[in-house]
Every structure is written in structure tokens, then in C-alpha cells.
One Martini backbone bead per residue (centre of mass of N, CA, C, O) as a GRO file, in nm:
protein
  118
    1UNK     BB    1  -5.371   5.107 -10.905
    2UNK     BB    2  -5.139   5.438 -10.916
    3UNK     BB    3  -4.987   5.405 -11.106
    4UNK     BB    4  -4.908   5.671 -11.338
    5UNK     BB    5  -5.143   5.854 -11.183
    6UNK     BB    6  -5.258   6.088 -11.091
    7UNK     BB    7  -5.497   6.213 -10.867
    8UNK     BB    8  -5.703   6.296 -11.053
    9UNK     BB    9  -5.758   5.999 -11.185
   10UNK     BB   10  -5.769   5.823 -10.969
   11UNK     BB   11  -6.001   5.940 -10.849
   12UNK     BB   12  -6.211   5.891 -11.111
   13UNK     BB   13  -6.194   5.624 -11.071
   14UNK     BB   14  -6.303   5.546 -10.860
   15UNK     BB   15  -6.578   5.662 -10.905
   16UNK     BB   16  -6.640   5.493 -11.103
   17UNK     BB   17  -6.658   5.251 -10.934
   18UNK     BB   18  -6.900   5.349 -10.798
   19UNK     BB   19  -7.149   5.398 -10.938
   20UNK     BB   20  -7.267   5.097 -10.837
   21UNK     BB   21  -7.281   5.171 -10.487
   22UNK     BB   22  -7.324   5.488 -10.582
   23UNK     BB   23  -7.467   5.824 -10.567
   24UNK     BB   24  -7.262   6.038 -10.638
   25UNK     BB   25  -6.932   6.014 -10.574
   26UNK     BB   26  -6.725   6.159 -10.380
   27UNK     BB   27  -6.371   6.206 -10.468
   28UNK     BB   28  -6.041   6.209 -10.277
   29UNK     BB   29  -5.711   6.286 -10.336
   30UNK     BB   30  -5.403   6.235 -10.138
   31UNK     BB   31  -5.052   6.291 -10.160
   32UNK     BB   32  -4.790   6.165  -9.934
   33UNK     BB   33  -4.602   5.965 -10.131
   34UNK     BB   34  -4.340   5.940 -10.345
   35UNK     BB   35  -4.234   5.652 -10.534
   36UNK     BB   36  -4.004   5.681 -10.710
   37UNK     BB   37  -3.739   5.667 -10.903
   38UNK     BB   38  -3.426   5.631 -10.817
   39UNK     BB   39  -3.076   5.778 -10.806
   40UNK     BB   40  -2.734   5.825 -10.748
   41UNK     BB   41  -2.455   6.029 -10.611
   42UNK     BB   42  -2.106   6.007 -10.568
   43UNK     BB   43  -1.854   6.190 -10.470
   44UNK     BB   44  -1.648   6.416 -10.695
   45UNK     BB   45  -1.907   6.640 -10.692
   46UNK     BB   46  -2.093   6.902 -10.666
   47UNK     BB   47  -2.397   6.688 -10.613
   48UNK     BB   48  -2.422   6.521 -10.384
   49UNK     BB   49  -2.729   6.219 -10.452
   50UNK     BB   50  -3.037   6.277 -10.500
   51UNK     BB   51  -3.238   6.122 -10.802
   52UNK     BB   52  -3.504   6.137 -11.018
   53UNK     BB   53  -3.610   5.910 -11.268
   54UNK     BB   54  -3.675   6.055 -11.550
   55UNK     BB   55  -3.645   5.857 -11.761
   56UNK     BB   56  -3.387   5.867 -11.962
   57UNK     BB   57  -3.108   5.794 -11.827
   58UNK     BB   58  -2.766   5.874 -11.821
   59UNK     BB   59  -2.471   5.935 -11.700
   60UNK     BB   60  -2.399   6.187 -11.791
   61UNK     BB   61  -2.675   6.327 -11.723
   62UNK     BB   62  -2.596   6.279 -11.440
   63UNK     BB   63  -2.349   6.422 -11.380
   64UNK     BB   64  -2.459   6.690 -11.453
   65UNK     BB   65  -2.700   6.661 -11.246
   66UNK     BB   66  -2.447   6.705 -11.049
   67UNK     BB   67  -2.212   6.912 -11.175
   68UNK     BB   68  -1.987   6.760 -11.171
   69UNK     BB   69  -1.669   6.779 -11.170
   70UNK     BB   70  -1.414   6.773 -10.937
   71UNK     BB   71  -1.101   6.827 -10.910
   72UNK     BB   72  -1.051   6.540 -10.770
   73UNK     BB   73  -1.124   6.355 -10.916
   74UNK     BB   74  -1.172   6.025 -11.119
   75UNK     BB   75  -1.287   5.966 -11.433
   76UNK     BB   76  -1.144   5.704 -11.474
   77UNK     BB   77  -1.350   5.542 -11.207
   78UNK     BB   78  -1.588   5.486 -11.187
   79UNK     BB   79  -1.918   5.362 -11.065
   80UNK     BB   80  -2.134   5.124 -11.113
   81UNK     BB   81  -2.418   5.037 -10.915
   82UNK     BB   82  -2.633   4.753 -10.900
   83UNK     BB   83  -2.908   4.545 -10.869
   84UNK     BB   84  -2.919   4.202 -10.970
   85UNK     BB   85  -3.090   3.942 -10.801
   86UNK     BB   86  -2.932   4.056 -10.538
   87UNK     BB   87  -2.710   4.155 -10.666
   88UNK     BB   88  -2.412   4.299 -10.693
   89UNK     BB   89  -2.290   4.529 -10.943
   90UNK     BB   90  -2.009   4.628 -11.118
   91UNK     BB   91  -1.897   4.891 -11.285
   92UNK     BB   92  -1.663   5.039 -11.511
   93UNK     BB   93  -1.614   5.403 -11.583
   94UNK     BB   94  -1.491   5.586 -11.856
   95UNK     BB   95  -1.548   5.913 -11.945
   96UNK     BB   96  -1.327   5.939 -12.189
   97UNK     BB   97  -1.450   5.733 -12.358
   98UNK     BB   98  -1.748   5.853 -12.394
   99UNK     BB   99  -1.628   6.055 -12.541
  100UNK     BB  100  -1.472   5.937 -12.773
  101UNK     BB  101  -1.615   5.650 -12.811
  102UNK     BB  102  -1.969   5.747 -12.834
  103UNK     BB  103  -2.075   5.615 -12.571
  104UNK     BB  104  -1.890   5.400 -12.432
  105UNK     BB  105  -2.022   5.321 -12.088
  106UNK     BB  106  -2.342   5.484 -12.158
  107UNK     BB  107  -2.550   5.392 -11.965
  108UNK     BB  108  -2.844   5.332 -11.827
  109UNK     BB  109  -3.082   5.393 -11.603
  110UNK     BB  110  -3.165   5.247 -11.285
  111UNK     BB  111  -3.354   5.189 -11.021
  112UNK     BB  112  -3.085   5.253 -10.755
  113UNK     BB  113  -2.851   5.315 -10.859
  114UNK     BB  114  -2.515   5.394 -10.853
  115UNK     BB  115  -2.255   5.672 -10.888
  116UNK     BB  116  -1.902   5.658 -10.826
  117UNK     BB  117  -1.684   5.924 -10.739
  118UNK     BB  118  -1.331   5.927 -10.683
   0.00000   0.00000   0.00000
């Protein structure tokens, strides 16, 4: 498993591995693709996209990193869209709540998540 490991690392480990079958193997290790875990963001945003959710991501941060909404915005009807157990579940976020009662419907984001600005 190379989950979590730089190339580096992943490299060393490998190596070590080889060290009962081989005398002194050389490891090297090159990253073709990168499956990080994303996060989406459409509609009336300055840059809608995909984004990689590195560490705890909420919608407000996701929406800075989208630049924001865009004059058409509709920012009181936003919506999150999650696949959860294979189902689409979908909620519903008001901006202005978000901001005024303290980042309530300030959820967290999951790996696939869909932020929809309407």
C-alpha cells in the first residue's frame, strides 16, 4: 500500500522489503498519477472546478478557493451533493446563515463532494 507515503518513502520501504532476497537492491519509484481525494464547486463562482481536498476543507474555505460568487449568484440556495452508501443525498446551504448564526450548514467536506452555486 503506497496510500500516505511519498515517493521516497514508498522507495525505502520497498527496499527494505528486498533486503532478505536481494544484497543491496536499488528502489526507485516515479508517481504516474495522483489519486488524491477532490471536491467539485459549479455554478455562479469566479472559478468553478475541480479542487483536491487536502485536510479539513469546509464550504466556506471551498468557496474562497473558488474566488467567490459571481454577481448572478444565488448564494441563499446553494447545495451540497455527497454520494453516501450509493445514494445522492443533497442539502441544502444558505450562505447568510453560514455567516450569521456561526457557520451553521458549514459542513465539512468529503472526497467526491459536489458544492453547487446556483
Amino acid at each position: 500500500a503506497a496510500e500516505g507515503q511519498t515517493a521516497a518513502e514508498l522507495a525505502n520501504t520497498i527496499q527494505q522489503r528486498l533486503v532478505t532476497f536481494i544484497k543491496e537492491p536499488q528502489v526507485s519509484v516515479i508517481v504516474l498519477q495522483v489519486n488524491a481525494p477532490k471536491f467539485f464547486v459549479i455554478g455562479n463562482v469566479t472559478r468553478p472546478g475541480t479542487y483536491f481536498l487536502r485536510g479539513e476543507t469546509s464550504i466556506l474555505q471551498a468557496l474562497s478557493l473558488a474566488g467567490g460568487f459571481t454577481q448572478f449568484a444565488s448564494p441563499r440556495s446553494i447545495k451540497l451533493i455527497r454520494n453516501t452508501a450509493g445514494k445522492q443525498e443533497v442539502r441544502k446551504v444558505n450562505y447568510n446563515n453560514m455567516i450569521d448564526e456561526g457557520g451553521e450548514g458549514n459542513y465539512l467536506l468529503k472526497s467526491g463532494d459536489t458544492i453547487v452555486v446556483p
